[in-house]
Amino acid sequence: MLKEERQNHILDKIKLNRKVLSSDLSIELNVSEDTIRRDLNDLSSKKLIKKVHGGALPIDTKAPSYEERKFYSLKEKNSIAKKAVNLIKDGQVIIMSGSTTNLQLAKIIPSDVNATIYTYSLPIALQLTEHPSIEIIFIGGKLNKPAQVTVGLDVVSSISQLRADLCFMGTGGINVLNGMTEPNWEVSHIKKCMIEASNKVIVLCTNNKINEIKRYSVTPLNQINTIITDLDPNNQIFIPYKEKGVEIL
Amino acid sequence: MLKEERQNHILDKIKLNRKVLSSDLSIELNVSEDTIRRDLNDLSSKKLIKKVHGGALPIDTKAPSYEERKFYSLKEKNSIAKKAVNLIKDGQVIIMSGSTTNLQLAKIIPSDVNATIYTYSLPIALQLTEHPSIEIIFIGGKLNKPAQVTVGLDVVSSISQLRADLCFMGTGGINVLNGMTEPNWEVSHIKKCMIEASNKVIVLCTNNKINEIKRYSVTPLNQINTIITDLDPNNQIFIPYKEKGVEIL
DNA sequence: TAATATTTTGCCGTTTTATGCATTTTTATG
DNA sequence: CATAAAAATGCATAAAACGGCAAAATATTA
């Protein structure tokens, strides 16, 4: 039996039983416990299992991510949110994607603003429930736990049926050549729909996302109306963006 | 049994019972109390539990933000949730309404349970994102801010298209003659759909809701399979309910 | 195909870890 | 403040992990 076969067997067994013992595996697979231990070490260093004394367990699925990200570079996000909030006008229909920058924005919308906001992010929706006058429509679907947003076909088809004045969109990365890109395929697809559905596309973009490329393309620059960053809009880094007709705030 | 398994078990039990005794655990897990004590020390130094003389308690994390209700009669709600959680079986499709009792239930679902949960409540969905294996489908629509749930036609039509094994439902009031009633028209309508869509209807009901009547009728008793309350199920108050064929837990 | 390099595996002595037990110290409580 | 329960401490033991090494299995190259 090949090493890889053996390791696949181990992965399968962990998935099935939520636990394996080195001693069991050694007998079951007819190899020494040393070999099993080395297998478990391999798999563990690939983050496929959690190795423990005596065997292994499935990887900890706990997601600390969103909460953590929430406080990461908060200052930059806030400065972006402050610029963004001025673009919201009474009576508008707005779509907001699920970024933490958008969450900051949701927090500072003045209480006299009257608008309708569509979102598929739980934290943003929850935040907006504290606003007295904004009407919130939550876009349902299967939940992506770490990001706390809904994803999938339901979301795509809901958004396709919308017509919005504005959309505020976080981003995985943006650059002149490739436009906006996302690390997550599902999210990239959803964002395409958001852009389709909106008259004006506003991208909220902390400085570390500028001139970054992620795996999946969302849209070329020419579909983006405005980019809001924490940098000075006159920074020379934005010259090529402006040449493509994108407004920088 | 591996050390980590044991510690996971302890964490689960604390989540469920809000307390554990070293002596119990020692018997339950078939190890000496010394070992349990060492486990509790481990978990405690990782800030996952609060170790106390004789056992351990959950660490009290999240700041109580919106919900005074959430902590009001928490004890009763928790005792209901504990009974309810036993009804959840692997692989089931479950609909949960938006009550605070359901939120308690969501908190204590053991981490090895594998089920699909539909809900239209933001806090419940958010809570469930911390569960490693449950699939969550959020039912979108217009948000009702004070209750933090979606309501309206979208919700009704989404639920109508479902087929669930179970639904867990909070209630505004219940009595023998009028069955289940709700103060809010939209919610009453949504609950009707939930009942339609579910094979088994389980009503979670704190004692103050028993023999109460609200404005809008949801369903007569005969559509309800089980009522879970914080009272003793043999309490004579339930005799007429039992005569109508409702199971009391 | 033979020769050689590389990887995988088993073995063995050493080190570390997990656990139970006995003894002492601390804590809760009437 | 007396007493029983729980916790801490130290020690013993068995199981598991580690590191080095050499044999065996595989892959690569001439």
mmCIF file with all atom_site columns, N, CA and C in Angstrom, chain A residues 62-123:
data_model
loop_
_atom_site.group_PDB
_atom_site.id
_atom_site.type_symbol
_atom_site.label_atom_id
_atom_site.label_alt_id
_atom_site.label_comp_id
_atom_site.label_asym_id
_atom_site.label_entity_id
_atom_site.label_seq_id
_atom_site.pdbx_PDB_ins_code
_atom_site.Cartn_x
_atom_site.Cartn_y
_atom_site.Cartn_z
_atom_site.occupancy
_atom_site.B_iso_or_equiv
_atom_site.pdbx_formal_charge
_atom_site.auth_seq_id
_atom_site.auth_comp_id
_atom_site.auth_asym_id
_atom_site.auth_atom_id
_atom_site.pdbx_PDB_model_num
ATOM 1   N N  . LYS A 1 62  ? -13.456 25.794 14.351 1.00 0.00 ? 62  LYS A N  1
ATOM 2   C CA . LYS A 1 62  ? -13.863 27.053 14.954 1.00 0.00 ? 62  LYS A CA 1
ATOM 3   C C  . LYS A 1 62  ? -13.359 28.258 14.158 1.00 0.00 ? 62  LYS A C  1
ATOM 4   N N  . ALA A 1 63  ? -14.193 29.238 14.014 1.00 0.00 ? 63  ALA A N  1
ATOM 5   C CA . ALA A 1 63  ? -13.865 30.383 13.174 1.00 0.00 ? 63  ALA A CA 1
ATOM 6   C C  . ALA A 1 63  ? -13.733 31.659 13.992 1.00 0.00 ? 63  ALA A C  1
ATOM 7   N N  . PRO A 1 64  ? -12.537 32.028 14.314 1.00 0.00 ? 64  PRO A N  1
ATOM 8   C CA . PRO A 1 64  ? -12.344 33.273 15.045 1.00 0.00 ? 64  PRO A CA 1
ATOM 9   C C  . PRO A 1 64  ? -12.237 34.448 14.097 1.00 0.00 ? 64  PRO A C  1
ATOM 10  N N  . SER A 1 65  ? -12.405 34.186 12.803 1.00 0.00 ? 65  SER A N  1
ATOM 11  C CA . SER A 1 65  ? -11.909 35.116 11.797 1.00 0.00 ? 65  SER A CA 1
ATOM 12  C C  . SER A 1 65  ? -12.616 36.462 11.787 1.00 0.00 ? 65  SER A C  1
ATOM 13  N N  . TYR A 1 66  ? -13.942 36.451 11.678 1.00 0.00 ? 66  TYR A N  1
ATOM 14  C CA . TYR A 1 66  ? -14.624 37.723 11.467 1.00 0.00 ? 66  TYR A CA 1
ATOM 15  C C  . TYR A 1 66  ? -14.405 38.657 12.634 1.00 0.00 ? 66  TYR A C  1
ATOM 16  N N  . GLU A 1 67  ? -14.559 38.134 13.816 1.00 0.00 ? 67  GLU A N  1
ATOM 17  C CA . GLU A 1 67  ? -14.367 38.952 15.005 1.00 0.00 ? 67  GLU A CA 1
ATOM 18  C C  . GLU A 1 67  ? -12.972 39.574 15.011 1.00 0.00 ? 67  GLU A C  1
ATOM 19  N N  . GLU A 1 68  ? -12.000 38.761 14.626 1.00 0.00 ? 68  GLU A N  1
ATOM 20  C CA . GLU A 1 68  ? -10.644 39.264 14.609 1.00 0.00 ? 68  GLU A CA 1
ATOM 21  C C  . GLU A 1 68  ? -10.469 40.379 13.599 1.00 0.00 ? 68  GLU A C  1
ATOM 22  N N  . ARG A 1 69  ? -10.939 40.108 12.390 1.00 0.00 ? 69  ARG A N  1
ATOM 23  C CA . ARG A 1 69  ? -10.772 41.079 11.325 1.00 0.00 ? 69  ARG A CA 1
ATOM 24  C C  . ARG A 1 69  ? -11.447 42.392 11.667 1.00 0.00 ? 69  ARG A C  1
ATOM 25  N N  . LYS A 1 70  ? -12.483 42.287 12.486 1.00 0.00 ? 70  LYS A N  1
ATOM 26  C CA . LYS A 1 70  ? -13.265 43.452 12.811 1.00 0.00 ? 70  LYS A CA 1
ATOM 27  C C  . LYS A 1 70  ? -12.405 44.549 13.420 1.00 0.00 ? 70  LYS A C  1
ATOM 28  N N  . PHE A 1 71  ? -11.371 44.155 14.138 1.00 0.00 ? 71  PHE A N  1
ATOM 29  C CA . PHE A 1 71  ? -10.587 45.155 14.842 1.00 0.00 ? 71  PHE A CA 1
ATOM 30  C C  . PHE A 1 71  ? -9.268  45.455 14.149 1.00 0.00 ? 71  PHE A C  1
ATOM 31  N N  . TYR A 1 72  ? -9.035  44.761 13.086 1.00 0.00 ? 72  TYR A N  1
ATOM 32  C CA . TYR A 1 72  ? -7.785  44.900 12.380 1.00 0.00 ? 72  TYR A CA 1
ATOM 33  C C  . TYR A 1 72  ? -7.843  46.113 11.462 1.00 0.00 ? 72  TYR A C  1
ATOM 34  N N  . SER A 1 73  ? -6.873  46.983 11.560 1.00 0.00 ? 73  SER A N  1
ATOM 35  C CA . SER A 1 73  ? -6.802  48.255 10.842 1.00 0.00 ? 73  SER A CA 1
ATOM 36  C C  . SER A 1 73  ? -8.125  49.020 10.861 1.00 0.00 ? 73  SER A C  1
ATOM 37  N N  . LEU A 1 74  ? -8.625  49.126 12.072 1.00 0.00 ? 74  LEU A N  1
ATOM 38  C CA . LEU A 1 74  ? -9.899  49.795 12.280 1.00 0.00 ? 74  LEU A CA 1
ATOM 39  C C  . LEU A 1 74  ? -9.832  51.269 11.882 1.00 0.00 ? 74  LEU A C  1
ATOM 40  N N  . LYS A 1 75  ? -8.701  51.870 12.137 1.00 0.00 ? 75  LYS A N  1
ATOM 41  C CA . LYS A 1 75  ? -8.558  53.301 11.877 1.00 0.00 ? 75  LYS A CA 1
ATOM 42  C C  . LYS A 1 75  ? -8.744  53.596 10.382 1.00 0.00 ? 75  LYS A C  1
ATOM 43  N N  . GLU A 1 76  ? -8.074  52.812 9.556  1.00 0.00 ? 76  GLU A N  1
ATOM 44  C CA . GLU A 1 76  ? -8.196  52.992 8.122  1.00 0.00 ? 76  GLU A CA 1
ATOM 45  C C  . GLU A 1 76  ? -9.656  52.813 7.687  1.00 0.00 ? 76  GLU A C  1
ATOM 46  N N  . LYS A 1 77  ? -10.265 51.783 8.223  1.00 0.00 ? 77  LYS A N  1
ATOM 47  C CA . LYS A 1 77  ? -11.639 51.506 7.819  1.00 0.00 ? 77  LYS A CA 1
ATOM 48  C C  . LYS A 1 77  ? -12.565 52.642 8.190  1.00 0.00 ? 77  LYS A C  1
ATOM 49  N N  . ASN A 1 78  ? -12.295 53.190 9.334  1.00 0.00 ? 78  ASN A N  1
ATOM 50  C CA . ASN A 1 78  ? -13.121 54.298 9.770  1.00 0.00 ? 78  ASN A CA 1
ATOM 51  C C  . ASN A 1 78  ? -12.974 55.511 8.880  1.00 0.00 ? 78  ASN A C  1
ATOM 52  N N  . SER A 1 79  ? -11.752 55.765 8.469  1.00 0.00 ? 79  SER A N  1
ATOM 53  C CA . SER A 1 79  ? -11.558 56.943 7.627  1.00 0.00 ? 79  SER A CA 1
ATOM 54  C C  . SER A 1 79  ? -12.250 56.734 6.284  1.00 0.00 ? 79  SER A C  1
ATOM 55  N N  . ILE A 1 80  ? -12.259 55.511 5.813  1.00 0.00 ? 80  ILE A N  1
ATOM 56  C CA . ILE A 1 80  ? -12.981 55.212 4.575  1.00 0.00 ? 80  ILE A CA 1
ATOM 57  C C  . ILE A 1 80  ? -14.481 55.388 4.775  1.00 0.00 ? 80  ILE A C  1
ATOM 58  N N  . ALA A 1 81  ? -14.965 54.839 5.887  1.00 0.00 ? 81  ALA A N  1
ATOM 59  C CA . ALA A 1 81  ? -16.404 54.904 6.147  1.00 0.00 ? 81  ALA A CA 1
ATOM 60  C C  . ALA A 1 81  ? -16.883 56.344 6.198  1.00 0.00 ? 81  ALA A C  1
ATOM 61  N N  . LYS A 1 82  ? -16.058 57.213 6.790  1.00 0.00 ? 82  LYS A N  1
ATOM 62  C CA . LYS A 1 82  ? -16.460 58.616 6.902  1.00 0.00 ? 82  LYS A CA 1
ATOM 63  C C  . LYS A 1 82  ? -16.607 59.267 5.538  1.00 0.00 ? 82  LYS A C  1
ATOM 64  N N  . LYS A 1 83  ? -15.696 58.928 4.636  1.00 0.00 ? 83  LYS A N  1
ATOM 65  C CA . LYS A 1 83  ? -15.843 59.476 3.285  1.00 0.00 ? 83  LYS A CA 1
ATOM 66  C C  . LYS A 1 83  ? -17.071 58.885 2.595  1.00 0.00 ? 83  LYS A C  1
ATOM 67  N N  . ALA A 1 84  ? -17.300 57.630 2.831  1.00 0.00 ? 84  ALA A N  1
ATOM 68  C CA . ALA A 1 84  ? -18.377 56.939 2.106  1.00 0.00 ? 84  ALA A CA 1
ATOM 69  C C  . ALA A 1 84  ? -19.754 57.436 2.519  1.00 0.00 ? 84  ALA A C  1
ATOM 70  N N  . VAL A 1 85  ? -19.886 57.735 3.795  1.00 0.00 ? 85  VAL A N  1
ATOM 71  C CA . VAL A 1 85  ? -21.218 58.046 4.301  1.00 0.00 ? 85  VAL A CA 1
ATOM 72  C C  . VAL A 1 85  ? -21.806 59.291 3.647  1.00 0.00 ? 85  VAL A C  1
ATOM 73  N N  . ASN A 1 86  ? -20.935 60.164 3.169  1.00 0.00 ? 86  ASN A N  1
ATOM 74  C CA . ASN A 1 86  ? -21.421 61.382 2.503  1.00 0.00 ? 86  ASN A CA 1
ATOM 75  C C  . ASN A 1 86  ? -22.106 61.098 1.174  1.00 0.00 ? 86  ASN A C  1
ATOM 76  N N  . LEU A 1 87  ? -21.873 59.949 0.629  1.00 0.00 ? 87  LEU A N  1
ATOM 77  C CA . LEU A 1 87  ? -22.471 59.626 -0.668 1.00 0.00 ? 87  LEU A CA 1
ATOM 78  C C  . LEU A 1 87  ? -23.911 59.135 -0.549 1.00 0.00 ? 87  LEU A C  1
ATOM 79  N N  . ILE A 1 88  ? -24.318 58.835 0.667  1.00 0.00 ? 88  ILE A N  1
ATOM 80  C CA . ILE A 1 88  ? -25.674 58.313 0.854  1.00 0.00 ? 88  ILE A CA 1
ATOM 81  C C  . ILE A 1 88  ? -26.668 59.465 0.905  1.00 0.00 ? 88  ILE A C  1
ATOM 82  N N  . LYS A 1 89  ? -27.681 59.361 0.055  1.00 0.00 ? 89  LYS A N  1
ATOM 83  C CA . LYS A 1 89  ? -28.705 60.402 0.013  1.00 0.00 ? 89  LYS A CA 1
ATOM 84  C C  . LYS A 1 89  ? -30.065 59.807 0.358  1.00 0.00 ? 89  LYS A C  1
ATOM 85  N N  . ASP A 1 90  ? -30.920 60.676 0.835  1.00 0.00 ? 90  ASP A N  1
ATOM 86  C CA . ASP A 1 90  ? -32.263 60.254 1.198  1.00 0.00 ? 90  ASP A CA 1
ATOM 87  C C  . ASP A 1 90  ? -32.967 59.544 0.044  1.00 0.00 ? 90  ASP A C  1
ATOM 88  N N  . GLY A 1 91  ? -33.653 58.494 0.386  1.00 0.00 ? 91  GLY A N  1
ATOM 89  C CA . GLY A 1 91  ? -34.501 57.829 -0.584 1.00 0.00 ? 91  GLY A CA 1
ATOM 90  C C  . GLY A 1 91  ? -33.794 56.853 -1.495 1.00 0.00 ? 91  GLY A C  1
ATOM 91  N N  . GLN A 1 92  ? -32.487 56.728 -1.346 1.00 0.00 ? 92  GLN A N  1
ATOM 92  C CA . GLN A 1 92  ? -31.763 55.817 -2.231 1.00 0.00 ? 92  GLN A CA 1
ATOM 93  C C  . GLN A 1 92  ? -31.969 54.349 -1.874 1.00 0.00 ? 92  GLN A C  1
ATOM 94  N N  . VAL A 1 93  ? -31.762 53.533 -2.889 1.00 0.00 ? 93  VAL A N  1
ATOM 95  C CA . VAL A 1 93  ? -31.705 52.090 -2.664 1.00 0.00 ? 93  VAL A CA 1
ATOM 96  C C  . VAL A 1 93  ? -30.250 51.668 -2.798 1.00 0.00 ? 93  VAL A C  1
ATOM 97  N N  . ILE A 1 94  ? -29.740 51.012 -1.771 1.00 0.00 ? 94  ILE A N  1
ATOM 98  C CA . ILE A 1 94  ? -28.305 50.741 -1.681 1.00 0.00 ? 94  ILE A CA 1
ATOM 99  C C  . ILE A 1 94  ? -28.066 49.244 -1.421 1.00 0.00 ? 94  ILE A C  1
ATOM 100 N N  . ILE A 1 95  ? -27.052 48.719 -2.078 1.00 0.00 ? 95  ILE A N  1
ATOM 101 C CA . ILE A 1 95  ? -26.637 47.350 -1.745 1.00 0.00 ? 95  ILE A CA 1
ATOM 102 C C  . ILE A 1 95  ? -25.303 47.419 -1.039 1.00 0.00 ? 95  ILE A C  1
ATOM 103 N N  . MET A 1 96  ? -25.163 46.686 0.039  1.00 0.00 ? 96  MET A N  1
ATOM 104 C CA . MET A 1 96  ? -23.885 46.643 0.739  1.00 0.00 ? 96  MET A CA 1
ATOM 105 C C  . MET A 1 96  ? -23.363 45.223 0.793  1.00 0.00 ? 96  MET A C  1
ATOM 106 N N  . SER A 1 97  ? -22.121 45.047 0.406  1.00 0.00 ? 97  SER A N  1
ATOM 107 C CA . SER A 1 97  ? -21.495 43.730 0.509  1.00 0.00 ? 97  SER A CA 1
ATOM 108 C C  . SER A 1 97  ? -21.051 43.510 1.947  1.00 0.00 ? 97  SER A C  1
ATOM 109 N N  . GLY A 1 98  ? -20.367 42.406 2.188  1.00 0.00 ? 98  GLY A N  1
ATOM 110 C CA . GLY A 1 98  ? -20.149 41.988 3.566  1.00 0.00 ? 98  GLY A CA 1
ATOM 111 C C  . GLY A 1 98  ? -18.813 42.331 4.184  1.00 0.00 ? 98  GLY A C  1
ATOM 112 N N  . SER A 1 99  ? -18.177 43.372 3.798  1.00 0.00 ? 99  SER A N  1
ATOM 113 C CA . SER A 1 99  ? -16.853 43.617 4.352  1.00 0.00 ? 99  SER A CA 1
ATOM 114 C C  . SER A 1 99  ? -16.914 44.295 5.713  1.00 0.00 ? 99  SER A C  1
ATOM 115 N N  . THR A 1 100 ? -15.814 44.243 6.411  1.00 0.00 ? 100 THR A N  1
ATOM 116 C CA . THR A 1 100 ? -15.759 44.902 7.713  1.00 0.00 ? 100 THR A CA 1
ATOM 117 C C  . THR A 1 100 ? -15.733 46.412 7.562  1.00 0.00 ? 100 THR A C  1
ATOM 118 N N  . THR A 1 101 ? -15.237 46.885 6.423  1.00 0.00 ? 101 THR A N  1
ATOM 119 C CA . THR A 1 101 ? -15.292 48.326 6.190  1.00 0.00 ? 101 THR A CA 1
ATOM 120 C C  . THR A 1 101 ? -16.743 48.768 6.050  1.00 0.00 ? 101 THR A C  1
ATOM 121 N N  . ASN A 1 102 ? -17.522 47.973 5.366  1.00 0.00 ? 102 ASN A N  1
ATOM 122 C CA . ASN A 1 102 ? -18.943 48.279 5.260  1.00 0.00 ? 102 ASN A CA 1
ATOM 123 C C  . ASN A 1 102 ? -19.622 48.275 6.620  1.00 0.00 ? 102 ASN A C  1
ATOM 124 N N  . LEU A 1 103 ? -19.154 47.399 7.493  1.00 0.00 ? 103 LEU A N  1
ATOM 125 C CA . LEU A 1 103 ? -19.727 47.368 8.838  1.00 0.00 ? 103 LEU A CA 1
ATOM 126 C C  . LEU A 1 103 ? -19.474 48.694 9.547  1.00 0.00 ? 103 LEU A C  1
ATOM 127 N N  . GLN A 1 104 ? -18.279 49.216 9.396  1.00 0.00 ? 104 GLN A N  1
ATOM 128 C CA . GLN A 1 104 ? -17.977 50.531 9.963  1.00 0.00 ? 104 GLN A CA 1
ATOM 129 C C  . GLN A 1 104 ? -18.899 51.585 9.377  1.00 0.00 ? 104 GLN A C  1
ATOM 130 N N  . LEU A 1 105 ? -19.094 51.497 8.089  1.00 0.00 ? 105 LEU A N  1
ATOM 131 C CA . LEU A 1 105 ? -19.988 52.442 7.430  1.00 0.00 ? 105 LEU A CA 1
ATOM 132 C C  . LEU A 1 105 ? -21.395 52.346 8.025  1.00 0.00 ? 105 LEU A C  1
ATOM 133 N N  . ALA A 1 106 ? -21.859 51.144 8.184  1.00 0.00 ? 106 ALA A N  1
ATOM 134 C CA . ALA A 1 106 ? -23.215 50.940 8.718  1.00 0.00 ? 106 ALA A CA 1
ATOM 135 C C  . ALA A 1 106 ? -23.353 51.590 10.092 1.00 0.00 ? 106 ALA A C  1
ATOM 136 N N  . LYS A 1 107 ? -22.255 51.593 10.828 1.00 0.00 ? 107 LYS A N  1
ATOM 137 C CA . LYS A 1 107 ? -22.314 52.136 12.183 1.00 0.00 ? 107 LYS A CA 1
ATOM 138 C C  . LYS A 1 107 ? -22.496 53.647 12.202 1.00 0.00 ? 107 LYS A C  1
ATOM 139 N N  . ILE A 1 108 ? -22.010 54.311 11.164 1.00 0.00 ? 108 ILE A N  1
ATOM 140 C CA . ILE A 1 108 ? -21.988 55.776 11.251 1.00 0.00 ? 108 ILE A CA 1
ATOM 141 C C  . ILE A 1 108 ? -22.990 56.462 10.340 1.00 0.00 ? 108 ILE A C  1
ATOM 142 N N  . ILE A 1 109 ? -23.920 55.721 9.803  1.00 0.00 ? 109 ILE A N  1
ATOM 143 C CA . ILE A 1 109 ? -24.943 56.395 8.990  1.00 0.00 ? 109 ILE A CA 1
ATOM 144 C C  . ILE A 1 109 ? -25.790 57.276 9.903  1.00 0.00 ? 109 ILE A C  1
ATOM 145 N N  . PRO A 1 110 ? -25.881 58.558 9.597  1.00 0.00 ? 110 PRO A N  1
ATOM 146 C CA . PRO A 1 110 ? -26.626 59.468 10.481 1.00 0.00 ? 110 PRO A CA 1
ATOM 147 C C  . PRO A 1 110 ? -28.075 59.051 10.603 1.00 0.00 ? 110 PRO A C  1
ATOM 148 N N  . SER A 1 111 ? -28.639 59.338 11.764 1.00 0.00 ? 111 SER A N  1
ATOM 149 C CA . SER A 1 111 ? -29.952 58.754 12.047 1.00 0.00 ? 111 SER A CA 1
ATOM 150 C C  . SER A 1 111 ? -31.071 59.405 11.262 1.00 0.00 ? 111 SER A C  1
ATOM 151 N N  . ASP A 1 112 ? -30.794 60.552 10.628 1.00 0.00 ? 112 ASP A N  1
ATOM 152 C CA . ASP A 1 112 ? -31.879 61.167 9.860  1.00 0.00 ? 112 ASP A CA 1
ATOM 153 C C  . ASP A 1 112 ? -31.900 60.703 8.401  1.00 0.00 ? 112 ASP A C  1
ATOM 154 N N  . VAL A 1 113 ? -30.979 59.825 8.038  1.00 0.00 ? 113 VAL A N  1
ATOM 155 C CA . VAL A 1 113 ? -30.962 59.342 6.658  1.00 0.00 ? 113 VAL A CA 1
ATOM 156 C C  . VAL A 1 113 ? -32.043 58.292 6.464  1.00 0.00 ? 113 VAL A C  1
ATOM 157 N N  . ASN A 1 114 ? -32.717 58.419 5.347  1.00 0.00 ? 114 ASN A N  1
ATOM 158 C CA . ASN A 1 114 ? -33.810 57.530 5.025  1.00 0.00 ? 114 ASN A CA 1
ATOM 159 C C  . ASN A 1 114 ? -33.459 56.783 3.755  1.00 0.00 ? 114 ASN A C  1
ATOM 160 N N  . ALA A 1 115 ? -33.149 55.535 3.855  1.00 0.00 ? 115 ALA A N  1
ATOM 161 C CA . ALA A 1 115 ? -32.780 54.818 2.639  1.00 0.00 ? 115 ALA A CA 1
ATOM 162 C C  . ALA A 1 115 ? -33.180 53.357 2.786  1.00 0.00 ? 115 ALA A C  1
ATOM 163 N N  . THR A 1 116 ? -33.096 52.642 1.688  1.00 0.00 ? 116 THR A N  1
ATOM 164 C CA . THR A 1 116 ? -33.349 51.205 1.736  1.00 0.00 ? 116 THR A CA 1
ATOM 165 C C  . THR A 1 116 ? -32.042 50.498 1.471  1.00 0.00 ? 116 THR A C  1
ATOM 166 N N  . ILE A 1 117 ? -31.635 49.618 2.371  1.00 0.00 ? 117 ILE A N  1
ATOM 167 C CA . ILE A 1 117 ? -30.370 48.936 2.199  1.00 0.00 ? 117 ILE A CA 1
ATOM 168 C C  . ILE A 1 117 ? -30.585 47.424 2.072  1.00 0.00 ? 117 ILE A C  1
ATOM 169 N N  . TYR A 1 118 ? -30.058 46.898 0.987  1.00 0.00 ? 118 TYR A N  1
ATOM 170 C CA . TYR A 1 118 ? -30.029 45.451 0.802  1.00 0.00 ? 118 TYR A CA 1
ATOM 171 C C  . TYR A 1 118 ? -28.667 44.941 1.232  1.00 0.00 ? 118 TYR A C  1
ATOM 172 N N  . THR A 1 119 ? -28.627 43.858 1.999  1.00 0.00 ? 119 THR A N  1
ATOM 173 C CA . THR A 1 119 ? -27.334 43.282 2.355  1.00 0.00 ? 119 THR A CA 1
ATOM 174 C C  . THR A 1 119 ? -27.474 41.780 2.545  1.00 0.00 ? 119 THR A C  1
ATOM 175 N N  . TYR A 1 120 ? -26.347 41.107 2.456  1.00 0.00 ? 120 TYR A N  1
ATOM 176 C CA . TYR A 1 120 ? -26.357 39.664 2.731  1.00 0.00 ? 120 TYR A CA 1
ATOM 177 C C  . TYR A 1 120 ? -25.379 39.340 3.851  1.00 0.00 ? 120 TYR A C  1
ATOM 178 N N  . SER A 1 121 ? -25.045 40.370 4.639  1.00 0.00 ? 121 SER A N  1
ATOM 179 C CA . SER A 1 121 ? -24.113 40.177 5.747  1.00 0.00 ? 121 SER A CA 1
ATOM 180 C C  . SER A 1 121 ? -24.846 40.254 7.082  1.00 0.00 ? 121 SER A C  1
ATOM 181 N N  . LEU A 1 122 ? -24.722 39.228 7.887  1.00 0.00 ? 122 LEU A N  1
ATOM 182 C CA . LEU A 1 122 ? -25.393 39.236 9.184  1.00 0.00 ? 122 LEU A CA 1
ATOM 183 C C  . LEU A 1 122 ? -24.937 40.398 10.069 1.00 0.00 ? 122 LEU A C  1
ATOM 184 N N  . PRO A 1 123 ? -23.634 40.618 10.215 1.00 0.00 ? 123 PRO A N  1
ATOM 185 C CA . PRO A 1 123 ? -23.237 41.696 11.123 1.00 0.00 ? 123 PRO A CA 1
ATOM 186 C C  . PRO A 1 123 ? -23.728 43.060 10.656 1.00 0.00 ? 123 PRO A C  1
#
